[in-house]
CSV table of C-alpha atoms in Angstrom, one decimal:
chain,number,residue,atom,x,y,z
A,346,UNK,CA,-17.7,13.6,-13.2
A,347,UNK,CA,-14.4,12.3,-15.4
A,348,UNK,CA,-14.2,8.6,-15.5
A,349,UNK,CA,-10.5,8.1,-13.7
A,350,UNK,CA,-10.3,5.1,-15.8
A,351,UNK,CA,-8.9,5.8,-19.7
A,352,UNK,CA,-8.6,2.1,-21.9
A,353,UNK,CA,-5.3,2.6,-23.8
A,354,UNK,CA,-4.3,1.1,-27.0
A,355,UNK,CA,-3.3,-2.7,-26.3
A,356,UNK,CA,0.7,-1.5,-28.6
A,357,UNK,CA,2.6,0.9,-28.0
A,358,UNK,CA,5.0,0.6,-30.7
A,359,UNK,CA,8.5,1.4,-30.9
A,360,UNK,CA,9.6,4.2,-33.0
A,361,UNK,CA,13.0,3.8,-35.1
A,362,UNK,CA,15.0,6.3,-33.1
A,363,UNK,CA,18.3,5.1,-31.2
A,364,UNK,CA,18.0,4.4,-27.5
A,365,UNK,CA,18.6,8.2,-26.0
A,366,UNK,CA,20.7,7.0,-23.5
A,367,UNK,CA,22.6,3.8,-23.6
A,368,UNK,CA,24.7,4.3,-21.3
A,369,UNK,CA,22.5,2.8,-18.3
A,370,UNK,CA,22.4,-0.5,-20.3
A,371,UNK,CA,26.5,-0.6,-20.3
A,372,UNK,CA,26.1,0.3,-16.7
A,373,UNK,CA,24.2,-2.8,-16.1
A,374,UNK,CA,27.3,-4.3,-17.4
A,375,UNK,CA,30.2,-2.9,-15.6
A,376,UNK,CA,28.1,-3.1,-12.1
A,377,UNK,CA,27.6,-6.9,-12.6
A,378,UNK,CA,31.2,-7.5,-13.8
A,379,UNK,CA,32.5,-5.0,-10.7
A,380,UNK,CA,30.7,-7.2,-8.2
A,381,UNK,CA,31.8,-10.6,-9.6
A,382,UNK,CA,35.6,-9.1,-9.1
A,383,UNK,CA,34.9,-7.5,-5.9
A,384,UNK,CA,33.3,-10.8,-4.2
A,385,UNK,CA,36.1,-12.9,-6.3
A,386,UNK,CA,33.2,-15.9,-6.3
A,387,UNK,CA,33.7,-17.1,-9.8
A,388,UNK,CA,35.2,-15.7,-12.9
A,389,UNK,CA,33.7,-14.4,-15.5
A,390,UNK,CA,30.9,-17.0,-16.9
A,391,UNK,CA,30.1,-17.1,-20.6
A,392,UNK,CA,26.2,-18.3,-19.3
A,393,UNK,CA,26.0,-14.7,-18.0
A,394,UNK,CA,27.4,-12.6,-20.4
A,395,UNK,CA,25.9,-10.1,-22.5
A,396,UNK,CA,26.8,-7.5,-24.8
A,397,UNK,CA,25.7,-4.2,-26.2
A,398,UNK,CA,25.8,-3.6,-29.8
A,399,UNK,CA,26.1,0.3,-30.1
A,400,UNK,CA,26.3,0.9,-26.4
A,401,UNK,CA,29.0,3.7,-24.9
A,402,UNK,CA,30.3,2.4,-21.7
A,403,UNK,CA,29.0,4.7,-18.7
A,404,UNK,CA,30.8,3.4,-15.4
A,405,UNK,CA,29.2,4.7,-12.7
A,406,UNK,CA,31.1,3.9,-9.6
A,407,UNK,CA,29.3,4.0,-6.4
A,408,UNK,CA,26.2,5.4,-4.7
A,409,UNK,CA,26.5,9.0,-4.3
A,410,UNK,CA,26.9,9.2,-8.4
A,411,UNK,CA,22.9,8.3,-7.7
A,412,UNK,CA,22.6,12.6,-8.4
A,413,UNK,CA,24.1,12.5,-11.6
A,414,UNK,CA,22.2,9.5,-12.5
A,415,UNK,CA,19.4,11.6,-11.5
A,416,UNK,CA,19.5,15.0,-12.9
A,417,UNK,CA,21.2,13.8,-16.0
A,418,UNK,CA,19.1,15.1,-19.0
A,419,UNK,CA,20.3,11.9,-21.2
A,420,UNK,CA,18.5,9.5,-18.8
A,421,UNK,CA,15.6,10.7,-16.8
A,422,UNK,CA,15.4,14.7,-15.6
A,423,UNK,CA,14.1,15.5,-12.7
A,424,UNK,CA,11.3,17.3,-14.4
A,425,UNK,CA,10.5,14.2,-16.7
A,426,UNK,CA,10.2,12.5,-13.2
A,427,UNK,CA,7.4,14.6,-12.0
A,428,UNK,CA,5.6,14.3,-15.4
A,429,UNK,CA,5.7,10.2,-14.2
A,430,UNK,CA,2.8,11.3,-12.0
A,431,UNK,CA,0.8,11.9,-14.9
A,432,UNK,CA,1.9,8.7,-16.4
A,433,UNK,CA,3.3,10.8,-19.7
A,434,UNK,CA,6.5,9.6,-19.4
A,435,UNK,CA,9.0,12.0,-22.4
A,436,UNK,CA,11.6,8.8,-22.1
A,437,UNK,CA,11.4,7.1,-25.4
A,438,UNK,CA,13.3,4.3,-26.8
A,439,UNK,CA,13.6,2.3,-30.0
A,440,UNK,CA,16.2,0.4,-32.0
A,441,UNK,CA,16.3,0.2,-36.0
A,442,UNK,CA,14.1,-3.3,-35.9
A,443,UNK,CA,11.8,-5.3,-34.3
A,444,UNK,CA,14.6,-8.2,-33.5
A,445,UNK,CA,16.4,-5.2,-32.0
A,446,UNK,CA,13.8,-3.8,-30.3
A,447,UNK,CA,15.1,-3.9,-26.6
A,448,UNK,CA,19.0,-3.8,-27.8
A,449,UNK,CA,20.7,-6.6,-26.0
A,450,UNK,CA,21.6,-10.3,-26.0
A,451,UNK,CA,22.4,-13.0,-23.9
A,452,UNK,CA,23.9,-15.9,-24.8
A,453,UNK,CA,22.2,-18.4,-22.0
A,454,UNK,CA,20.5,-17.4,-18.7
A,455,UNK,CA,20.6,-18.9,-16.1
A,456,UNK,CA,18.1,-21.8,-15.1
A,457,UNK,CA,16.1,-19.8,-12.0
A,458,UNK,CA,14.3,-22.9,-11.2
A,459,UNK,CA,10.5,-23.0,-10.2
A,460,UNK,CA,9.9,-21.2,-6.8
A,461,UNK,CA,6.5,-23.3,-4.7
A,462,UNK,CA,4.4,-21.0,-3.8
A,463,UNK,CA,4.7,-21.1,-0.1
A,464,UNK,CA,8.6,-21.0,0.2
A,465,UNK,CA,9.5,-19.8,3.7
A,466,UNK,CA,9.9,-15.8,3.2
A,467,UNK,CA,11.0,-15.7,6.4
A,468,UNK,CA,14.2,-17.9,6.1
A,469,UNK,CA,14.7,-15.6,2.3
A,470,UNK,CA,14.5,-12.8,5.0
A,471,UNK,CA,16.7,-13.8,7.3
A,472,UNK,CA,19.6,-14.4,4.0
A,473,UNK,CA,19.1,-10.8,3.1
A,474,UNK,CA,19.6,-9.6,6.6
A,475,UNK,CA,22.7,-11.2,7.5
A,476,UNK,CA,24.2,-10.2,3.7
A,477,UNK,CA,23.4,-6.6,4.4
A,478,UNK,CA,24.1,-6.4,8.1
A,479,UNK,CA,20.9,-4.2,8.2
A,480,UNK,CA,18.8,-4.7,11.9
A,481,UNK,CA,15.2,-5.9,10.9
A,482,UNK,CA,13.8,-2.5,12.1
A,483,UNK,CA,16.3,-0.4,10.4
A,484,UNK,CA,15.9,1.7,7.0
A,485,UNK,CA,18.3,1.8,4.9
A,486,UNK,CA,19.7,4.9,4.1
A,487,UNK,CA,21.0,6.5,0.4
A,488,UNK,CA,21.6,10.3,-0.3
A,489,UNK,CA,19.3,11.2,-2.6
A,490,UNK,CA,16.4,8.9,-1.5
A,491,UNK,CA,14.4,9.1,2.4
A,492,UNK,CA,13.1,5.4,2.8
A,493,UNK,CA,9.8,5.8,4.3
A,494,UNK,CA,8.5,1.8,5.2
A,495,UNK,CA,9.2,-1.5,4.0
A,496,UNK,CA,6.8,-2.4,1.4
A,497,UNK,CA,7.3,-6.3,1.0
A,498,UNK,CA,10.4,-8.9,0.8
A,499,UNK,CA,11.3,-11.2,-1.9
A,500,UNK,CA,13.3,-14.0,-2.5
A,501,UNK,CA,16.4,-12.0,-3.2
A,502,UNK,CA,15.1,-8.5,-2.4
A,503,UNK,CA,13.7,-6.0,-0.3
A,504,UNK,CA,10.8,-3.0,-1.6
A,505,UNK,CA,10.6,-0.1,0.5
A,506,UNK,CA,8.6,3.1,-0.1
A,507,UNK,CA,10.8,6.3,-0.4
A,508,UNK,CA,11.1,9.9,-1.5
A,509,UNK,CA,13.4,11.6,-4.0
A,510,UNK,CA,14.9,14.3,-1.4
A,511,UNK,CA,15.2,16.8,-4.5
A,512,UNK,CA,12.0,16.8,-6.7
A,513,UNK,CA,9.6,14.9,-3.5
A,514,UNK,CA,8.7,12.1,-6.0
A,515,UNK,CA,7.4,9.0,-4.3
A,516,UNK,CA,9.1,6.2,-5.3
A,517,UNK,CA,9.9,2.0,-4.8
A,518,UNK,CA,13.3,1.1,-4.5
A,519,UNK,CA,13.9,-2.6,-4.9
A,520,UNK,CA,17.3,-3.4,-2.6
A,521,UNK,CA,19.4,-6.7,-4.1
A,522,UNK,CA,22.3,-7.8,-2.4
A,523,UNK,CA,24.7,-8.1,-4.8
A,524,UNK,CA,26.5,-11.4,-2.6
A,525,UNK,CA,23.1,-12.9,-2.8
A,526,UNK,CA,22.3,-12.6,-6.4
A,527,UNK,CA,26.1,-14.2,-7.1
A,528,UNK,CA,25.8,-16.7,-4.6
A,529,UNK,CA,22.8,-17.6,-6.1
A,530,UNK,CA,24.4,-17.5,-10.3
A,531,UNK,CA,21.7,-15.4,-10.8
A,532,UNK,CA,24.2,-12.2,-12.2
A,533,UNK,CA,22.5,-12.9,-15.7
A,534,UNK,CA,18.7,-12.7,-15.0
A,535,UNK,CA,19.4,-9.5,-13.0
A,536,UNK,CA,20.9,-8.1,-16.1
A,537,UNK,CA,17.8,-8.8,-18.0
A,538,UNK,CA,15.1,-7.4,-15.4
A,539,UNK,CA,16.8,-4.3,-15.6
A,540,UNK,CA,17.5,-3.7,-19.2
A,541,UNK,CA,14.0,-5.3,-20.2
A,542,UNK,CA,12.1,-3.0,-17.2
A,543,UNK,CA,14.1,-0.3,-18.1
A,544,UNK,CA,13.0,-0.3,-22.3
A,545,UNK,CA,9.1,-0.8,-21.5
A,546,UNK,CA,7.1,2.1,-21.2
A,547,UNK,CA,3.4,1.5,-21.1
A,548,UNK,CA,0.2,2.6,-18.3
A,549,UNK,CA,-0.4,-1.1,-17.3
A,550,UNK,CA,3.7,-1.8,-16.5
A,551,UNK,CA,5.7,-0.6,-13.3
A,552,UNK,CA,7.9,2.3,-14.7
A,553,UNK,CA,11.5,1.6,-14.0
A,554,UNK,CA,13.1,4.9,-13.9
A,555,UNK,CA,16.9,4.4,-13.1
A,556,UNK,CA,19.1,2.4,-10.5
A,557,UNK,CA,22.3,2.6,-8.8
A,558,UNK,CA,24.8,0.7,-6.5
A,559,UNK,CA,26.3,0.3,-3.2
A,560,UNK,CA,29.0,-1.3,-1.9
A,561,UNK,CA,26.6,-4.3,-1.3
A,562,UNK,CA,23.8,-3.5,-3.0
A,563,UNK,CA,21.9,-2.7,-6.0
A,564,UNK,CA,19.3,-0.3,-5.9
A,565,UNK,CA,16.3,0.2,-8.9
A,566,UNK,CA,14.2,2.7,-8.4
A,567,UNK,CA,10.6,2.1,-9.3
A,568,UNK,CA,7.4,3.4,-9.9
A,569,UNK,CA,5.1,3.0,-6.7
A,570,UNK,CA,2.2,1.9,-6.7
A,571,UNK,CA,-0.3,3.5,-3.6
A,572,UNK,CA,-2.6,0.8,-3.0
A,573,UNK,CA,-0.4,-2.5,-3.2
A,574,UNK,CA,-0.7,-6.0,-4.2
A,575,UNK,CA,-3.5,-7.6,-5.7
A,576,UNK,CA,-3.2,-10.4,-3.5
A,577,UNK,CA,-3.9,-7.9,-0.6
A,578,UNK,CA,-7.0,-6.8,-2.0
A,579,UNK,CA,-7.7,-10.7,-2.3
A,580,UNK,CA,-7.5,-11.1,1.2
A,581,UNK,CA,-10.0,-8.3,2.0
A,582,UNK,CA,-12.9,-9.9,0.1
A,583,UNK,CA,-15.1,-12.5,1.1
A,584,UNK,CA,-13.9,-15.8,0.9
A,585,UNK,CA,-11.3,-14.3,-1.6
A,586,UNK,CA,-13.7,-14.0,-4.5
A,587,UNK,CA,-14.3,-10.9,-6.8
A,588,UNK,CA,-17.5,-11.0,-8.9
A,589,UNK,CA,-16.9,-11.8,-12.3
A,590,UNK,CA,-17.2,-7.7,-12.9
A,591,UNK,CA,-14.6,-6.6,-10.3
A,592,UNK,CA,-12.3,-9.6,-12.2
A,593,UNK,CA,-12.6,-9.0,-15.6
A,594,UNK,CA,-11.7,-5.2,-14.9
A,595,UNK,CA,-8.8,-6.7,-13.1
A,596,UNK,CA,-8.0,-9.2,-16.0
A,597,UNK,CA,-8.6,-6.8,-18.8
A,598,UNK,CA,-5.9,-5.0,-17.6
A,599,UNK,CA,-3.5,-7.8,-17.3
A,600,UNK,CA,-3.9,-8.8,-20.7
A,601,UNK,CA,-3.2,-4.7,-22.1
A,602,UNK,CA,0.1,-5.3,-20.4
A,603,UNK,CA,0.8,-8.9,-22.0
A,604,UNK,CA,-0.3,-8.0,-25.1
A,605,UNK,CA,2.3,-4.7,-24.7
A,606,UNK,CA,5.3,-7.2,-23.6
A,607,UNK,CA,4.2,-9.9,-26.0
A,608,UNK,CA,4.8,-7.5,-28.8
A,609,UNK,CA,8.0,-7.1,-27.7
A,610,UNK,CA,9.5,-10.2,-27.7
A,611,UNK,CA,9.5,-10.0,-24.0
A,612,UNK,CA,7.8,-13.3,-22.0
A,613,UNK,CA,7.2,-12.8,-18.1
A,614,UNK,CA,7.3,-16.2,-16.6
A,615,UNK,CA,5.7,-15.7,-13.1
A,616,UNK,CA,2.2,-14.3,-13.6
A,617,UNK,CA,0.7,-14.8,-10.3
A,618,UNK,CA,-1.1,-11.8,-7.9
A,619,UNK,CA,1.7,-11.0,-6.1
A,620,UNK,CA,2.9,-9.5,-9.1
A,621,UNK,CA,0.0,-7.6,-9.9
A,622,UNK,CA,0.0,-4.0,-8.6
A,623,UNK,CA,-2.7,-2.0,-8.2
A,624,UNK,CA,-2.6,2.4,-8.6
A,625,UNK,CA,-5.0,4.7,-8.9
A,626,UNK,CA,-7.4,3.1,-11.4
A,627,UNK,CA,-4.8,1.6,-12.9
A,628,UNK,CA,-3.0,-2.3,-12.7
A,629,UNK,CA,0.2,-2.6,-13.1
A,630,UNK,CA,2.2,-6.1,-14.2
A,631,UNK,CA,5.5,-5.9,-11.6
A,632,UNK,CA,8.2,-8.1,-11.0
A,633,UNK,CA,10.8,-8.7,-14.3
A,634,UNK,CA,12.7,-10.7,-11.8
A,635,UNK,CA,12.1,-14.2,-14.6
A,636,UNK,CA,11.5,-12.1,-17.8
A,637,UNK,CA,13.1,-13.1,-20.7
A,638,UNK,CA,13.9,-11.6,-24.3
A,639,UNK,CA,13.1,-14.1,-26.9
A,640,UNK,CA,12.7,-13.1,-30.6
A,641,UNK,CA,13.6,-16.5,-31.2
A,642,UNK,CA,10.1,-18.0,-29.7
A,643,UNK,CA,11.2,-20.7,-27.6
A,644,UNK,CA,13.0,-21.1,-24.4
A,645,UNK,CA,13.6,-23.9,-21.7
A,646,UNK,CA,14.6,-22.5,-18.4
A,647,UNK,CA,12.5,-23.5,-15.9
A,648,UNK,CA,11.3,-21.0,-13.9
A,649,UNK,CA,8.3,-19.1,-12.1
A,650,UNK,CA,6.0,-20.0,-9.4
A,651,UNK,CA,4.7,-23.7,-9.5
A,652,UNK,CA,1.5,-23.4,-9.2
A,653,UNK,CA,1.2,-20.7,-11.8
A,654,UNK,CA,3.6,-23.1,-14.2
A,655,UNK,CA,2.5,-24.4,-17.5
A,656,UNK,CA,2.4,-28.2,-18.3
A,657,UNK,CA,5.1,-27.0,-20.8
A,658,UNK,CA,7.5,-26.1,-17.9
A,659,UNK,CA,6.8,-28.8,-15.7
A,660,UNK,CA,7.8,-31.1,-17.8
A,661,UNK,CA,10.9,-29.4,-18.8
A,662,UNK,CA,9.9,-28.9,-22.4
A,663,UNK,CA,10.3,-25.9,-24.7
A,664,UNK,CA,8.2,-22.7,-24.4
A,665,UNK,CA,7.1,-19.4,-25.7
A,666,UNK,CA,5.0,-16.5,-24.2
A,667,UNK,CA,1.7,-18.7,-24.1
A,668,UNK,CA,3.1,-19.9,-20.8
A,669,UNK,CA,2.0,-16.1,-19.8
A,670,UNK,CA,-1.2,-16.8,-21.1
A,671,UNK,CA,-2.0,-20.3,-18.8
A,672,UNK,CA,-0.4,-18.1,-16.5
A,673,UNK,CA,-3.6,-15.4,-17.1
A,674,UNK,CA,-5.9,-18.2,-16.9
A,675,UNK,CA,-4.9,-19.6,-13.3
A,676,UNK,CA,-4.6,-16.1,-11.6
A,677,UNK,CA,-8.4,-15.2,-13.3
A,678,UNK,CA,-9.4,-18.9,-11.7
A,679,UNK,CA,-8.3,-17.8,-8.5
A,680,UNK,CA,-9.9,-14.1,-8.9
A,681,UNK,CA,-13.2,-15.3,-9.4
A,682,UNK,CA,-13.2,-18.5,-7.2
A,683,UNK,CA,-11.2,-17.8,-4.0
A,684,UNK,CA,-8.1,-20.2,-4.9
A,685,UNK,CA,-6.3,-21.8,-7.6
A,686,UNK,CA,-7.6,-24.8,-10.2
A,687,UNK,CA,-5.1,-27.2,-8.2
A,688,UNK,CA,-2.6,-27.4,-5.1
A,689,UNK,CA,0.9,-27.5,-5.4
A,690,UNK,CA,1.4,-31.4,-5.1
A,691,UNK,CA,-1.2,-32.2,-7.7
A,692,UNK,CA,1.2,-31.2,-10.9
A,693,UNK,CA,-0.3,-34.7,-12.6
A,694,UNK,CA,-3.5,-32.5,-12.8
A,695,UNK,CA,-1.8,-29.3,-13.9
A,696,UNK,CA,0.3,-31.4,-16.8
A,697,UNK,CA,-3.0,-32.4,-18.6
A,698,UNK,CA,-4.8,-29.5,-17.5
A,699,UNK,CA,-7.5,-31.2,-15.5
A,700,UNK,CA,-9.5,-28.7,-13.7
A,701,UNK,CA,-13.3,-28.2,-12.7
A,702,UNK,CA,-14.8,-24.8,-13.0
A,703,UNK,CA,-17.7,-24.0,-10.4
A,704,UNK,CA,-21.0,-24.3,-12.0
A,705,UNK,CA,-22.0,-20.6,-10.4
A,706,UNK,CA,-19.3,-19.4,-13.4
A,707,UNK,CA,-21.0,-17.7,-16.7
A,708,UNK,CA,-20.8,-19.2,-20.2
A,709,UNK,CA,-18.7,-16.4,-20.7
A,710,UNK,CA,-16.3,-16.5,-18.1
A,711,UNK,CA,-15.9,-20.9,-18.7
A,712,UNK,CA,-14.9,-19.4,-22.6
A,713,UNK,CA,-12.3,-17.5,-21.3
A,714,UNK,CA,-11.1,-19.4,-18.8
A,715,UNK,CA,-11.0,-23.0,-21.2
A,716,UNK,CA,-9.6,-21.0,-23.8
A,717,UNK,CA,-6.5,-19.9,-21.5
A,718,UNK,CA,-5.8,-22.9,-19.9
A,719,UNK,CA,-5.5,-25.4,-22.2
A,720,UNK,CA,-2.4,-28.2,-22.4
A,721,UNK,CA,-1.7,-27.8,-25.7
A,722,UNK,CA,0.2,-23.8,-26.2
A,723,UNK,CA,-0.9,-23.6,-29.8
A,724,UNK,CA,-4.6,-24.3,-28.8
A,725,UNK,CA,-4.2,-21.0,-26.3
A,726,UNK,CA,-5.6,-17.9,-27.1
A,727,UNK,CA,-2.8,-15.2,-27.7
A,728,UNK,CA,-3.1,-11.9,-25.5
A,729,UNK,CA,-5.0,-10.4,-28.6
A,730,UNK,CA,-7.5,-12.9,-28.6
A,731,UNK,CA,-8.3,-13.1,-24.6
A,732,UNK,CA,-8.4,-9.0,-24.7
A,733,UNK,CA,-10.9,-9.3,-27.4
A,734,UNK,CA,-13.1,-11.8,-25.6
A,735,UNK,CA,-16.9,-10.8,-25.0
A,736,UNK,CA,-16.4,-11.6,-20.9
A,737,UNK,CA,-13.5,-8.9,-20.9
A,738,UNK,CA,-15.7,-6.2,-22.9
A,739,UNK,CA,-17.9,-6.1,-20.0
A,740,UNK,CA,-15.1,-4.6,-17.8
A,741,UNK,CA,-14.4,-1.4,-20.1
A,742,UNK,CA,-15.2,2.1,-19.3
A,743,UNK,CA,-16.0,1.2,-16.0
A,744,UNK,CA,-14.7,3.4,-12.7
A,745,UNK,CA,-12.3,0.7,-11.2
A,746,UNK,CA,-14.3,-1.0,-7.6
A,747,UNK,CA,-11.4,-0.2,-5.6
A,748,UNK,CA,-10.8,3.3,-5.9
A,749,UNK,CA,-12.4,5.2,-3.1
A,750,UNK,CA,-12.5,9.2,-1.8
A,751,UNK,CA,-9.7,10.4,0.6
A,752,UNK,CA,-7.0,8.0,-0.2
A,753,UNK,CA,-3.9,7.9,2.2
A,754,UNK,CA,-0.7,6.7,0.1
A,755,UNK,CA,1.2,5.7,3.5
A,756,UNK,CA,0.7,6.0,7.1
């Protein structure tokens, strides 16, 4: 029998070809700047603007252009869609050098601010619904997609599970209300999930395959990913604990995609188990919603999920992608031992990095674990490092624990 799981080469470097179609990225741009002038909130902000440097401007002006965003062969065929199955993916992208790897700037974002962990969904919710005018119960509808079920609210979005009406492709479209997201100043962070989700192409990353816009909304289409969040596997074991096996196959994965996005230039900022998705044998990092681009190391918006946040970002100070790798240490805590290192109102603890590790823990998984989170950055392993660490060799080659005969993608 085939072993479902492949390991894949921690890069995937990008080759010096020009982007083949950069006309989604100026699309990112005319949508954001048409929905500022159409909701007439706020001018034009220099803290969310962003330019192209060899970009053609490709206005696409509502939802029903969704087809030719579709069956265009420039962006994403319908054929090359199909192929995603396989996860072979024939869109390729590049620019000349590494500081122009993913082929955009911003000047400032936006500070996102940290979200607690146990915000009130429901009140999120309730925002969204009386934005869109949509009845809790009611799908939304789009011409080229059939929305199947809801797969999961955000803070300023909705997932549901749907199917591309021409080719049958099963996909995850990510609804934003566009009032929402410019109540909220949060135009310029949008901008960068999409173009920074749109560039990165590798097995362990959600696919981002195109999006388009409403009236109200924007719409991404995403890869889905048939057996859901990791936190929802969480839930099913006992007392919330995987054995150190079932984690560090979990983990190992994790750290493929960090290294991937760490190569880029590209830093996360909420690595937590919601954001984990889990697909066939494969886990997927989700979520750009707080990635940055930062080929200049360090940043200072705060941001991400508090209990998931570095010293570095509680106290407000400056920051580069090791605050994805305290991030990796936290949510491999929590795999192994039920629950986090702290609770949300002991950030004293999580500022000097003050944690116990159960004495049932291995000397290997305590390495990996100290080595991770640690309060100085420069002391923490980089994703290279943690992916080469003897508890995470364990994990490789190994048929992933949750994959199971008969599997049913939706009911």
């Amino acid at each position: 029998m085939n072993n479902p799981y492949q390991p894949y080469r921690p890069y995937s470097r990008i080759v010096n070809t020009p982007p083949p179609n950069p006309n989604i990225l100026s699309y990112v741009d005319s949508v954001l700047q048409k929905s500022r002038n159409l909701y007439g909130h706020r001018p034009s902000d220099p803290q969310t603007r962003f330019s192209l440097s060899s970009a053609n401007t490709g206005i696409i002006k509502t939802e029903t252009d969704v087809k030719n965003i579709i069956s265009s062969p420039s962006l994403v065929s319908q054929k090359s869609m199909v192929q995603q199955q396989t996860l072979k993916s024939k869109l390729e992208y590049s620019s000349p050098k590494k500081s122009e790897q993913i082929s955009f700037q911003l000047e400032q974002s936006p500070n996102v601010g940290l979200v607690p962990v146990s915000n009130n969904s429901k009140i999120e919710c309730q925002k969204v619904q009386l934005i869109s005018g949509v009845e809790k119960n009611e799908m939304p509808k789009y011409k080229n997609f059939k929305t199947i079920k809801k797969l999961g609210v955000g803070k300023y979005s909705e997932v549901f599970l749907a199917i591309q009406i021409q080719t049958g492709f099963l996909v995850a479209l990510k609804v934003i209300q566009k009032a929402l997201i410019i109540k909220e100043m949060m135009q310029g962070q949008l901008a960068w999930e999409i173009k920074i989700q749109y560039l990165l192409e590798h097995p362990n990353i959600t696919r981002l395959y195109t999006f388009f816009q409403t009236q109200t909304e924007i719409v991404l289409v995403l890869e889905y990913c048939s057996h859901g969040q990791l936190n929802t596997l969480q839930q099913t074991k006992q007392n919330k604990k995987f054995t150190e096996n079932e984690a560090a196959q979990l983990v190992q994965q994790i750290t493929l995609a960090l290294m991937y996005i760490h190569n880029q230039d590209v830093i996360h900022r909420d690595i937590k188990p919601d954001n984990i998705l889990l697909s066939f044998g494969q886990i997927k990092l989700a979520d750009f919603s707080f990635c940055v681009y930062s080929p200049d190391e360090y940043r200072q918006t705060q941001c991400g999920t508090l209990i998931y946040a570095s010293p570095e970002i509680l106290e407000g100070d400056m920051y580069d992608k090791k605050i994805d790798i305290w991030g990796l240490g936290v949510l491999t805590y929590e795999l192994c031992f039920g629950k986090p290192p702290w609770k949300e109102n002991q950030q004293e603890l999580m500022k000097t990095a003050c944690f116990m590790i159960p004495y049932t823990a291995s000397r290997d998984l305590r390495d990996f674990i100290e080595n991770l989170v640690k309060r100085l950055s420069r002391e923490r392993y980089t994703a290279q490092q943690a992916y080469n660490h003897g508890w995470l060799k364990r994990s490789m080659q190994v048929v992933p624990f949750y994959i199971t005969s008969n599997e049913v993608l939706f009911n």
